[in-house]
Amino acid sequence: MSRHLSLIGMPGAGKTTLGQALAAYFGLPFVDLDAEIVARAGQSIPGIFAQRGELDFRQLEADTLRAVLARPAPLVLATGGGTPCFHNGITALNQHSITLWLDVPVSTLLARLQAAETAQRPLLSQAPAGLETRLYETLTARTQFYQQAQLHCAGDACTVAALLPRLAAAGFPPPAV
Ligand code: S3P
């Protein structure tokens, strides 16, 4: 079984941007789990939350995750912020990929998400006590899962150049067979 590289962390942590850059560097496919879920469901993420609810979304997310992880050729995967935290996601991720937690402070997440508009992120767009409070609460609840990643990079240290030796030491990318 080949080992993929999975990026985990909060919404706004930069999983997609860094994942695309790493995939381009290594010449590997990039997979965005949210995009895979949308393709499978034939519905947008806000549409799935609105019409089917979060429980259904989490099941769909878990099924899609297993399907992506089962692909034979190595790839770089950007997960959704909640992916490691439901249906033993972190265990599946650690079994089939090298996991990297992009650990970005709430102040940075807040600035990025405010600039980006949260309409596409249903859990954040419906935060009655405000976005900053929701981010703190969510990060606090999820840290126990994120911490189980094999690699951890904080804030500005998450660059391709800085990560290369650490990925090599972890055996990524795996040798071609
Ligand atoms: C979610 C994060 C989203 C998406 C869904 C749920 C979460 O992905 O999967 O809206 O629970 O944090 P991003 O982390 O790419 O925003």
Tab-separated table of C-alpha atoms and ligand atoms in Angstrom:
chain	number	residue	atom	x	y	z
A	1	MET	CA	0.000	0.000	0.000
A	2	SER	CA	1.523	3.307	-1.005
A	3	ARG	CA	1.603	6.126	1.481
A	4	HIS	CA	-0.023	9.424	0.720
A	5	LEU	CA	0.592	12.776	2.381
A	6	SER	CA	-2.401	14.241	4.238
A	7	LEU	CA	-2.655	17.801	5.480
A	8	ILE	CA	-4.913	18.370	8.458
A	9	GLY	CA	-5.873	21.465	10.453
A	10	MET	CA	-8.488	24.128	10.947
A	11	PRO	CA	-10.414	25.885	8.183
A	12	GLY	CA	-8.192	28.715	6.957
A	13	ALA	CA	-4.960	26.934	7.962
A	14	GLY	CA	-3.840	26.805	4.323
A	15	LYS	CA	-4.187	23.061	3.680
A	16	THR	CA	-5.255	23.504	0.063
A	17	THR	CA	-2.617	26.093	-0.822
A	18	LEU	CA	0.247	24.139	0.751
A	19	GLY	CA	-1.101	20.826	-0.558
A	20	GLN	CA	-1.195	22.146	-4.119
A	21	ALA	CA	2.349	23.491	-3.783
A	22	LEU	CA	3.683	20.191	-2.393
A	23	ALA	CA	1.877	18.153	-5.043
A	24	ALA	CA	3.323	20.367	-7.789
A	25	TYR	CA	6.813	20.091	-6.285
A	26	PHE	CA	6.697	16.287	-6.156
A	27	GLY	CA	4.760	15.898	-9.429
A	28	LEU	CA	1.979	14.033	-7.607
A	29	PRO	CA	-1.811	14.365	-7.868
A	30	PHE	CA	-3.484	16.787	-5.460
A	31	VAL	CA	-6.831	15.790	-3.983
A	32	ASP	CA	-9.115	18.172	-2.076
A	33	LEU	CA	-11.438	16.063	0.069
A	34	ASP	CA	-14.238	18.653	0.059
A	35	ALA	CA	-14.168	18.685	-3.767
A	36	GLU	CA	-14.361	14.866	-3.790
A	37	ILE	CA	-17.348	14.968	-1.448
A	38	VAL	CA	-19.102	17.535	-3.649
A	39	ALA	CA	-18.487	15.361	-6.734
A	40	ARG	CA	-19.805	12.239	-4.964
A	41	ALA	CA	-22.872	13.928	-3.507
A	42	GLY	CA	-23.637	16.087	-6.542
A	43	GLN	CA	-24.235	18.898	-4.056
A	44	SER	CA	-22.232	21.789	-2.573
A	45	ILE	CA	-20.929	21.539	1.014
A	46	PRO	CA	-23.429	24.188	2.253
A	47	GLY	CA	-26.150	22.303	0.337
A	48	ILE	CA	-25.281	19.003	2.052
A	49	PHE	CA	-25.324	20.659	5.496
A	50	ALA	CA	-28.606	22.462	4.791
A	51	GLN	CA	-30.507	19.552	3.252
A	52	ARG	CA	-28.995	16.495	4.944
A	53	GLY	CA	-27.429	17.862	8.126
A	54	GLU	CA	-23.994	17.494	9.702
A	55	LEU	CA	-24.368	13.809	10.654
A	56	ASP	CA	-24.912	12.813	7.028
A	57	PHE	CA	-22.071	15.070	5.948
A	58	ARG	CA	-19.697	13.361	8.407
A	59	GLN	CA	-20.658	9.925	7.095
A	60	LEU	CA	-20.176	11.043	3.506
A	61	GLU	CA	-16.852	12.606	4.478
A	62	ALA	CA	-15.676	9.402	6.200
A	63	ASP	CA	-16.671	7.217	3.227
A	64	THR	CA	-14.999	9.550	0.749
A	65	LEU	CA	-11.856	9.677	2.894
A	66	ARG	CA	-11.554	5.854	2.911
A	67	ALA	CA	-12.047	5.742	-0.858
A	68	VAL	CA	-9.323	8.329	-1.465
A	69	LEU	CA	-6.898	6.672	0.973
A	70	ALA	CA	-7.404	3.332	-0.800
A	71	ARG	CA	-6.077	4.705	-4.104
A	72	PRO	CA	-2.905	2.846	-4.995
A	73	ALA	CA	-0.683	5.697	-6.248
A	74	PRO	CA	0.713	8.323	-3.849
A	75	LEU	CA	-1.113	11.638	-3.708
A	76	VAL	CA	-1.271	14.783	-1.604
A	77	LEU	CA	-4.576	15.174	0.236
A	78	ALA	CA	-6.046	18.318	1.777
A	79	THR	CA	-8.692	17.204	4.274
A	80	GLY	CA	-11.599	19.223	5.638
A	81	GLY	CA	-11.073	20.767	9.068
A	82	GLY	CA	-13.263	18.153	10.763
A	83	THR	CA	-12.076	15.088	8.824
A	84	PRO	CA	-9.642	13.729	11.458
A	85	CYS	CA	-12.140	14.264	14.279
A	86	PHE	CA	-15.101	12.067	13.247
A	87	HIS	CA	-15.500	8.349	12.493
A	88	ASN	CA	-11.884	7.626	13.540
A	89	GLY	CA	-10.620	9.783	10.713
A	90	ILE	CA	-7.224	10.389	12.295
A	91	THR	CA	-6.634	6.645	12.658
A	92	ALA	CA	-7.419	6.002	8.986
A	93	LEU	CA	-5.276	8.964	7.966
A	94	ASN	CA	-2.314	7.773	10.045
A	95	GLN	CA	-2.643	4.240	8.698
A	96	HIS	CA	-2.582	5.181	5.037
A	97	SER	CA	-0.672	8.444	4.894
A	98	ILE	CA	1.916	10.627	6.481
A	99	THR	CA	-0.075	13.217	8.370
A	100	LEU	CA	0.948	16.827	8.743
A	101	TRP	CA	-0.864	19.238	11.063
A	102	LEU	CA	-0.797	22.864	9.937
A	103	ASP	CA	-1.073	24.521	13.305
A	104	VAL	CA	-2.057	28.131	12.704
A	105	PRO	CA	-3.119	30.517	15.512
A	106	VAL	CA	-6.737	31.659	15.778
A	107	SER	CA	-5.704	35.269	15.077
A	108	THR	CA	-4.381	34.230	11.650
A	109	LEU	CA	-7.357	31.967	10.918
A	110	LEU	CA	-9.708	34.798	11.826
A	111	ALA	CA	-8.003	37.303	9.537
A	112	ARG	CA	-7.975	34.864	6.621
A	113	LEU	CA	-11.551	33.694	7.078
A	114	GLN	CA	-12.903	37.221	7.497
A	115	ALA	CA	-11.209	38.162	4.239
A	116	ALA	CA	-12.438	35.014	2.502
A	117	GLU	CA	-16.117	35.181	3.552
A	118	THR	CA	-17.449	32.115	5.341
A	119	ALA	CA	-20.554	31.415	3.243
A	120	GLN	CA	-18.955	28.251	1.860
A	121	ARG	CA	-18.185	27.030	5.399
A	122	PRO	CA	-21.510	26.296	7.078
A	123	LEU	CA	-20.104	25.573	10.527
A	124	LEU	CA	-18.479	28.989	10.622
A	125	SER	CA	-21.132	31.045	8.845
A	126	GLN	CA	-23.666	30.076	11.533
A	127	ALA	CA	-21.660	30.969	14.621
A	128	PRO	CA	-24.038	32.863	16.938
A	129	ALA	CA	-21.349	33.968	19.383
A	130	GLY	CA	-19.133	35.178	16.571
A	131	LEU	CA	-16.442	33.735	14.371
A	132	GLU	CA	-13.529	34.202	16.779
A	133	THR	CA	-15.320	32.371	19.610
A	134	ARG	CA	-16.346	29.579	17.257
A	135	LEU	CA	-12.757	29.191	16.086
A	136	TYR	CA	-11.402	29.002	19.657
A	137	GLU	CA	-14.055	26.465	20.693
A	138	THR	CA	-13.520	24.342	17.604
A	139	LEU	CA	-9.732	24.366	17.868
A	140	THR	CA	-9.929	23.479	21.567
A	141	ALA	CA	-12.198	20.503	20.849
A	142	ARG	CA	-10.135	19.312	17.882
A	143	THR	CA	-6.597	19.700	19.186
A	144	GLN	CA	-6.670	16.187	20.693
A	145	PHE	CA	-7.147	14.799	17.171
A	146	TYR	CA	-4.828	17.170	15.312
A	147	GLN	CA	-2.069	16.384	17.842
A	148	GLN	CA	-2.032	12.774	16.655
A	149	ALA	CA	-0.525	13.831	13.317
A	150	GLN	CA	2.928	12.440	12.636
A	151	LEU	CA	4.328	15.839	11.635
A	152	HIS	CA	3.496	19.239	13.067
A	153	CYS	CA	4.361	22.615	11.660
A	154	ALA	CA	3.434	25.882	13.239
A	155	GLY	CA	2.445	29.153	11.605
A	156	ASP	CA	4.941	30.549	9.143
A	157	ALA	CA	7.155	27.435	9.307
A	158	CYS	CA	4.816	25.559	6.955
A	159	THR	CA	6.673	26.277	3.713
A	160	VAL	CA	7.561	23.726	1.043
A	161	ALA	CA	11.285	24.379	1.526
A	162	ALA	CA	11.128	23.949	5.301
A	163	LEU	CA	9.091	20.782	5.014
A	164	LEU	CA	11.221	18.965	2.426
A	165	PRO	CA	13.825	17.496	4.818
A	166	ARG	CA	11.149	16.538	7.316
A	167	LEU	CA	9.091	14.778	4.668
A	168	ALA	CA	12.182	12.980	3.375
A	169	ALA	CA	12.953	11.782	6.905
A	170	ALA	CA	9.376	10.493	7.175
A	171	GLY	CA	9.752	8.610	3.884
A	172	PHE	CA	7.731	10.878	1.594
A	173	PRO	CA	7.383	10.552	-1.297
A	174	PRO	CA	7.667	6.764	-1.234
A	175	PRO	CA	10.097	5.259	-3.745
A	176	ALA	CA	8.497	4.475	-7.107
A	177	VAL	CA	8.021	0.750	-7.681
B	1	S3P	C1	-15.397	21.722	8.023
B	1	S3P	C2	-14.428	22.278	7.219
B	1	S3P	C3	-14.611	22.448	5.767
B	1	S3P	C4	-15.648	21.454	5.219
B	1	S3P	C5	-16.909	21.509	6.019
B	1	S3P	C6	-16.678	21.188	7.491
B	1	S3P	C7	-15.117	21.603	9.474
B	1	S3P	O1	-13.357	22.287	5.112
B	1	S3P	O2	-15.130	20.142	5.223
B	1	S3P	O3	-17.455	22.807	5.860
B	1	S3P	O4	-15.792	20.824	10.151
B	1	S3P	O5	-14.174	22.283	9.944
B	1	S3P	P1	-12.144	23.364	5.234
B	1	S3P	O6	-11.296	22.992	6.405
B	1	S3P	O7	-11.405	23.193	3.939
B	1	S3P	O8	-12.770	24.711	5.368
